[in-house]
Coordinates of C-alpha atoms in Angstrom, one line a residue:
M1 CA 0.3 -0.1 -0.1
T2 CA 1.5 3.1 -1.3
T3 CA 1.1 6.3 1.1
A4 CA 1.2 9.9 -0.2
A5 CA 2.4 12.9 1.3
S6 CA 0.7 16.0 1.7
L7 CA 1.5 20.1 3.0
P8 CA -0.6 21.2 5.5
A9 CA -3.5 23.4 4.3
D10 CA -2.4 26.4 6.6
V11 CA 0.8 26.5 5.3
T12 CA 1.4 29.9 3.7
E13 CA 3.6 29.9 0.3
T14 CA 6.9 32.2 1.2
T15 CA 8.3 34.4 -1.5
D16 CA 12.1 36.3 -1.8
P17 CA 12.2 39.0 -2.1
A18 CA 15.1 39.3 -4.1
A19 CA 13.9 36.8 -6.5
D20 CA 10.7 38.7 -7.2
A21 CA 13.2 42.4 -8.0
A22 CA 15.2 39.6 -10.4
A23 CA 11.8 38.2 -11.6
G24 CA 11.1 42.4 -12.1
S25 CA 13.9 43.0 -13.8
A26 CA 13.9 40.1 -16.0
D27 CA 10.4 41.3 -17.3
G28 CA 11.3 45.0 -17.7
T29 CA 14.0 43.6 -19.7
A30 CA 11.8 41.3 -21.3
Q31 CA 9.2 44.0 -23.0
N32 CA 11.7 46.4 -23.4
A33 CA 13.8 43.8 -25.3
G34 CA 12.5 45.7 -29.1
E35 CA 14.4 48.7 -27.3
T36 CA 18.2 49.7 -27.9
P37 CA 19.9 51.1 -24.2
A38 CA 21.4 53.7 -24.4
A39 CA 25.3 53.2 -23.4
D40 CA 26.4 55.0 -20.1
A41 CA 29.4 57.5 -21.0
T42 CA 31.7 57.6 -18.1
S43 CA 34.2 60.3 -19.2
T44 CA 37.2 60.8 -16.3
P45 CA 36.6 65.0 -15.4
E46 CA 39.3 67.7 -15.2
P47 CA 41.2 68.1 -11.9
A48 CA 40.6 71.8 -10.9
P49 CA 43.4 74.1 -10.6
E50 CA 45.0 74.3 -7.5
A51 CA 44.5 78.6 -6.2
P52 CA 47.5 79.7 -5.2
T53 CA 49.3 79.2 -2.0
E54 CA 49.1 82.4 0.2
V55 CA 52.3 83.3 1.4
L56 CA 50.8 85.1 4.4
E57 CA 48.4 82.7 5.8
A58 CA 47.4 84.9 8.8
S59 CA 46.7 88.1 6.6
D60 CA 43.2 86.0 5.9
D61 CA 42.5 85.6 10.0
F62 CA 43.4 89.3 10.3
V63 CA 41.1 91.0 8.4
E64 CA 38.4 88.2 9.6
G65 CA 38.8 89.6 13.2
V66 CA 38.6 92.9 12.1
G67 CA 35.9 92.2 10.1
E68 CA 33.5 91.2 13.0
R69 CA 34.6 94.9 15.0
S70 CA 34.3 97.4 12.5
E71 CA 33.0 97.0 8.9
T72 CA 34.4 99.6 7.4
A73 CA 38.2 98.8 8.6
G74 CA 37.6 95.0 7.2
A75 CA 36.3 96.1 3.5
F76 CA 39.3 98.9 3.4
L77 CA 41.8 95.3 4.4
S78 CA 40.1 93.2 1.8
T79 CA 40.5 96.2 -1.4
L80 CA 44.1 95.8 0.5
R81 CA 44.1 92.1 0.3
E82 CA 43.1 92.3 -3.5
W83 CA 45.9 94.6 -4.7
A84 CA 48.3 91.2 -5.4
I85 CA 50.6 89.7 -7.6
E86 CA 50.0 86.3 -8.3
T87 CA 52.1 83.4 -9.5
D88 CA 51.0 79.5 -10.4
T89 CA 52.2 78.7 -6.8
F90 CA 51.8 81.9 -4.6
R91 CA 50.1 85.3 -4.2
F92 CA 51.2 88.5 -2.1
S93 CA 48.8 90.7 -1.4
L94 CA 49.6 94.9 -0.5
L95 CA 47.7 93.6 3.0
D96 CA 50.7 91.1 3.3
A97 CA 53.5 93.4 2.4
L98 CA 52.3 95.9 5.0
L99 CA 51.9 92.9 7.7
I100 CA 55.4 92.1 7.5
I101 CA 57.0 95.3 7.4
A102 CA 54.4 96.0 10.8
V103 CA 55.8 92.4 12.3
I104 CA 59.8 93.2 11.5
L105 CA 58.9 96.7 12.9
L106 CA 57.4 95.2 16.1
V107 CA 59.8 92.4 16.8
L108 CA 63.0 94.2 15.7
T109 CA 61.9 96.9 18.8
G110 CA 61.4 93.8 21.0
A111 CA 64.3 92.5 20.2
W112 CA 66.7 95.8 20.4
L113 CA 64.8 96.4 23.9
A114 CA 65.8 92.6 25.5
T115 CA 68.8 92.8 24.3
R116 CA 69.6 96.5 26.5
L117 CA 67.8 95.0 29.4
V118 CA 70.4 92.0 28.8
R119 CA 73.6 93.9 28.6
A120 CA 72.5 96.3 31.6
A121 CA 72.0 92.6 34.0
L122 CA 75.1 91.8 33.0
K123 CA 77.3 95.1 33.7
R124 CA 75.4 94.7 37.1
A125 CA 77.0 91.1 37.6
T126 CA 80.1 91.5 39.4
R127 CA 80.9 87.8 39.3
L128 CA 81.7 87.9 36.1
D129 CA 85.1 89.5 34.3
G130 CA 85.4 90.9 31.1
S131 CA 86.1 88.3 28.9
Q132 CA 82.5 86.8 30.4
T133 CA 80.8 89.7 30.3
V134 CA 81.4 90.3 26.6
L135 CA 80.6 86.3 25.7
A136 CA 77.3 85.9 27.7
E137 CA 76.3 89.4 26.1
K138 CA 77.4 88.1 22.5
L139 CA 75.3 84.7 23.2
T140 CA 72.2 86.0 24.8
T141 CA 72.4 87.9 21.6
M142 CA 72.3 85.8 19.4
A143 CA 69.7 84.0 21.3
I144 CA 67.5 86.9 21.7
W145 CA 67.5 87.8 17.6
G146 CA 67.1 84.1 16.7
A147 CA 64.0 83.9 19.1
A148 CA 62.8 87.4 17.7
F149 CA 63.4 85.3 13.8
F150 CA 60.9 82.4 14.7
I151 CA 58.7 84.6 16.9
G152 CA 57.9 86.9 13.8
I153 CA 57.7 84.1 11.6
D154 CA 54.7 82.5 14.2
L155 CA 53.1 85.8 14.0
L156 CA 52.6 86.0 10.3
G157 CA 52.3 82.7 10.0
I158 CA 54.1 82.4 6.8
D159 CA 54.2 79.0 4.6
L160 CA 57.9 78.9 4.2
T161 CA 57.1 76.2 1.3
A162 CA 55.7 79.0 -0.7
L163 CA 59.0 80.8 -0.3
A164 CA 60.9 77.2 -0.6
F165 CA 62.8 78.8 -4.4
F166 CA 64.7 81.1 -1.6
G167 CA 66.8 78.4 -0.3
G168 CA 69.0 77.6 -3.1
A169 CA 70.1 81.6 -3.0
F170 CA 70.3 81.6 0.2
G171 CA 72.6 78.3 0.7
L172 CA 75.2 79.9 -1.6
A173 CA 74.8 82.9 0.2
I174 CA 75.9 81.2 3.0
G175 CA 78.5 79.2 1.9
F176 CA 80.4 81.8 -0.4
G177 CA 79.3 84.9 1.1
L178 CA 79.1 84.7 4.6
Q179 CA 81.5 82.3 5.3
K180 CA 84.3 84.7 6.3
T181 CA 81.3 87.1 8.5
F182 CA 80.7 83.1 10.3
G183 CA 84.5 82.6 10.9
N184 CA 84.6 85.7 12.2
L185 CA 81.7 85.0 15.0
I186 CA 83.3 81.7 15.9
S187 CA 86.8 83.1 15.9
G188 CA 85.2 86.0 18.6
I189 CA 83.7 83.3 20.7
L190 CA 87.0 81.2 20.7
L191 CA 88.5 84.2 21.5
L192 CA 86.4 84.9 24.5
L193 CA 86.0 81.3 25.9
D194 CA 89.8 80.8 26.2
K195 CA 90.4 84.5 27.4
S196 CA 93.1 85.7 25.3
I197 CA 92.1 88.8 23.8
K198 CA 89.2 90.7 25.7
P199 CA 88.6 94.6 26.4
G200 CA 90.7 96.9 28.0
D201 CA 94.0 94.4 26.8
V202 CA 96.8 96.1 24.9
I203 CA 98.6 95.0 21.8
T204 CA 100.7 95.4 18.9
V205 CA 99.3 96.9 15.9
T206 CA 101.4 96.6 12.8
D207 CA 99.9 98.9 9.8
G208 CA 99.9 98.5 6.3
S209 CA 103.6 100.7 6.4
G210 CA 105.2 97.6 9.3
N211 CA 105.3 100.2 11.8
E212 CA 104.1 98.9 15.3
S213 CA 101.9 100.6 17.8
F214 CA 100.5 100.6 20.9
G215 CA 96.7 100.2 20.8
Q216 CA 94.2 99.3 23.8
I217 CA 91.2 96.9 22.6
R218 CA 87.9 99.0 23.1
K219 CA 85.4 96.2 22.3
I220 CA 84.7 93.0 20.7
G221 CA 82.1 92.4 18.1
I222 CA 80.5 90.2 15.8
R223 CA 83.0 90.5 13.3
A224 CA 86.2 92.5 13.9
I225 CA 87.6 93.9 17.4
S226 CA 88.8 97.7 17.5
V227 CA 91.9 98.9 18.9
I228 CA 92.7 102.2 19.3
T229 CA 96.2 103.4 19.8
R230 CA 97.3 106.4 21.2
D231 CA 97.4 109.2 18.3
Q232 CA 93.6 107.8 18.6
T233 CA 93.7 105.8 15.4
E234 CA 90.9 103.2 15.3
Y235 CA 91.7 99.9 13.8
L236 CA 89.1 97.3 13.3
I237 CA 91.1 93.8 13.1
P238 CA 88.9 90.8 11.9
N239 CA 88.8 88.4 15.0
E240 CA 89.7 85.4 12.3
N241 CA 92.9 87.3 12.0
L242 CA 94.0 87.2 15.4
M243 CA 93.2 83.6 15.7
I244 CA 95.3 82.6 13.2
N245 CA 98.6 85.3 13.1
Q246 CA 100.9 86.1 16.0
V247 CA 99.9 88.5 18.4
V248 CA 101.3 90.1 21.2
N249 CA 99.0 90.9 24.5
W250 CA 100.7 92.9 26.6
S251 CA 98.5 92.2 29.4
Y252 CA 97.8 89.2 28.9
S253 CA 99.1 87.4 32.0
S254 CA 99.9 90.3 34.0
R255 CA 99.9 94.6 32.9
D256 CA 103.4 95.0 34.0
V257 CA 105.3 96.5 31.2
R258 CA 109.2 96.5 31.4
V259 CA 110.4 99.2 29.8
R260 CA 114.5 100.0 28.3
A261 CA 115.9 103.3 27.7
P262 CA 119.6 103.0 26.7
V263 CA 122.3 105.6 27.5
G264 CA 125.8 105.8 26.9
V265 CA 129.1 108.7 28.6
S266 CA 132.4 108.6 28.2
Y267 CA 134.7 106.8 29.4
N268 CA 136.1 110.0 31.9
S269 CA 133.1 109.4 33.7
D270 CA 132.6 107.8 37.1
I271 CA 130.5 105.1 36.9
P272 CA 129.3 104.9 39.9
L273 CA 127.9 108.4 40.0
V274 CA 126.3 107.6 36.9
K275 CA 124.5 104.5 38.2
E276 CA 123.3 106.8 40.9
L277 CA 122.3 109.2 38.7
L278 CA 121.0 107.1 36.7
Y279 CA 118.4 105.8 39.6
Q280 CA 117.5 109.0 40.5
A281 CA 116.7 109.6 37.1
V282 CA 114.2 107.0 37.4
A283 CA 113.0 107.6 41.2
D284 CA 112.0 111.0 39.4
T285 CA 109.4 110.1 37.2
N286 CA 106.0 109.1 37.7
R287 CA 104.1 105.9 36.7
I288 CA 107.6 103.7 37.5
L289 CA 106.7 101.1 39.3
T290 CA 108.9 100.7 42.6
S291 CA 108.2 97.0 42.5
P292 CA 109.4 95.3 40.6
R293 CA 112.7 96.9 41.3
P294 CA 114.5 99.8 37.8
R295 CA 117.8 98.0 37.3
V296 CA 120.7 99.9 35.7
N297 CA 123.3 97.7 33.6
I298 CA 126.2 98.0 32.1
M299 CA 125.6 96.3 28.8
E300 CA 129.2 96.7 26.8
F301 CA 131.7 99.5 26.6
G302 CA 131.6 100.7 22.8
D303 CA 133.6 102.4 20.8
N304 CA 133.2 105.6 22.3
S305 CA 131.3 105.3 25.1
V306 CA 130.8 102.8 28.0
N307 CA 126.8 102.1 27.4
F308 CA 124.0 102.0 30.2
E309 CA 120.4 100.6 30.2
I310 CA 117.8 101.2 32.7
R311 CA 115.4 99.1 32.9
F312 CA 111.7 100.0 34.5
W313 CA 108.0 98.9 34.9
I314 CA 104.9 100.3 33.9
R315 CA 101.6 99.2 34.7
D316 CA 99.4 101.4 31.9
P317 CA 101.4 100.3 28.4
E318 CA 98.0 101.8 27.1
E319 CA 99.6 105.3 27.7
G320 CA 102.4 104.8 25.8
L321 CA 105.7 104.0 26.2
A322 CA 107.9 106.7 23.7
N323 CA 106.6 109.3 27.0
I324 CA 107.7 107.8 29.5
R325 CA 111.1 106.8 28.3
S326 CA 111.4 111.0 26.6
D327 CA 110.3 111.9 30.1
V328 CA 113.5 109.4 32.0
Y329 CA 115.7 111.1 29.7
D330 CA 114.7 114.6 30.1
R331 CA 115.8 113.7 34.1
V332 CA 118.8 112.0 32.9
W333 CA 119.9 115.5 31.3
E334 CA 119.3 118.1 33.9
L335 CA 121.4 115.2 36.3
F336 CA 124.5 114.7 34.1
K337 CA 124.5 118.5 33.1
Q338 CA 124.6 119.2 36.8
N339 CA 127.1 116.8 37.9
D340 CA 129.2 117.3 34.9
V341 CA 128.9 113.9 33.0
E342 CA 129.9 113.9 30.1
I343 CA 127.3 111.9 26.7
P344 CA 130.1 111.2 24.3
F345 CA 128.9 111.8 20.7
P346 CA 130.8 109.4 18.2
Q347 CA 134.8 110.0 17.2
Q348 CA 136.9 108.6 15.0
D349 CA 141.1 109.1 15.2
I350 CA 142.9 108.9 11.8
H351 CA 146.1 107.4 11.2
L352 CA 148.1 108.2 8.5
R353 CA 150.8 105.9 7.5
S354 CA 154.1 107.6 6.3
S355 CA 155.4 107.3 2.9
K356 CA 157.5 109.1 -0.2
E357 CA 154.5 110.8 -1.7
L358 CA 152.5 112.0 1.6
D359 CA 155.6 113.4 2.5
R360 CA 156.0 115.2 -1.0
L361 CA 152.6 116.4 -0.2
I362 CA 153.3 117.8 3.1
D363 CA 157.0 119.4 1.5
L364 CA 154.2 121.5 -1.0
L365 CA 152.2 122.3 1.1
S366 CA 154.4 124.1 3.9
D367 CA 155.9 125.5 1.0
Q368 CA 152.5 127.3 -0.6
K369 CA 151.7 128.2 3.2
A370 CA 155.5 129.5 4.1
K371 CA 154.6 131.4 0.0
A372 CA 151.3 132.5 1.2
A373 CA 152.5 133.9 4.4
K374 CA 155.2 135.9 2.6

């Protein structure tokens, strides 16, 4: 016996929505079988050209901020912003130029005031010597101006990528044009670090003719040092020259300078008296130190005189060496005149060897003299 399976009468047939949509689509396609569908033309749109980069990104914010407070001022600034120079890469307006000038003046004024305050504070610092004060002043000045530069860039909101084309020229300027400047700057800092040259030192300055003169260092700048001589001539010597050339610093470790004054007297002079008079001349002259003690030495027995040398010390070479030597000679001259000490001048004795020709010449001169007497 065969049994047939039957579904319950109350079971509802379920349909798939996706299948219905597919069926509907098939029906629609079948209905439009006689029509030709239009082809979808898909073309790639051209990219819109990029707007030029604003050199000062802060100008837009500035205009908006001013416009919120005053419509007239905002309209005026907008007009200034419209007057601009545009290229494919950047846009530079008249408003940008005015903002740059204003920020530069503001930053320069602030940096100048900060530098003056730092200098005044360093001058009141008693724990620092001259070279340490100058070094601290230079380092703080460099830090202040460096910070001022970056503050100005931040205030302006400059897009440095828009100024990237200046990088190559600036790099060449650093490599060639500013090479000596940076070399002198580093040399000045090194001189202050090792304290070999400092303001107030007395050094020997050689001019273009090779003449040497004493000069006192007035200041050490970024590029050169200023040296003033006794005749008020001011020399500007690059810092780098002091690093690579020999420099005579008369006050490096001590300000005491020994001065020499040679004196010659006749062989008929009383030598002990001469030495006593020379010591007295040194004692009667101002600016000469008593310690270290002066010294009078007999240097040699020369052709025409007994040669002495007076050696004495001073502590102010910037006041000159020739003038102090002259003062000593003036006093020596007075003392020698008072005590009849002779200062000889060069003399030579000529001895003629006897010969027949010389005898004939003498006889001839004698005859001429006798005839002239008659």
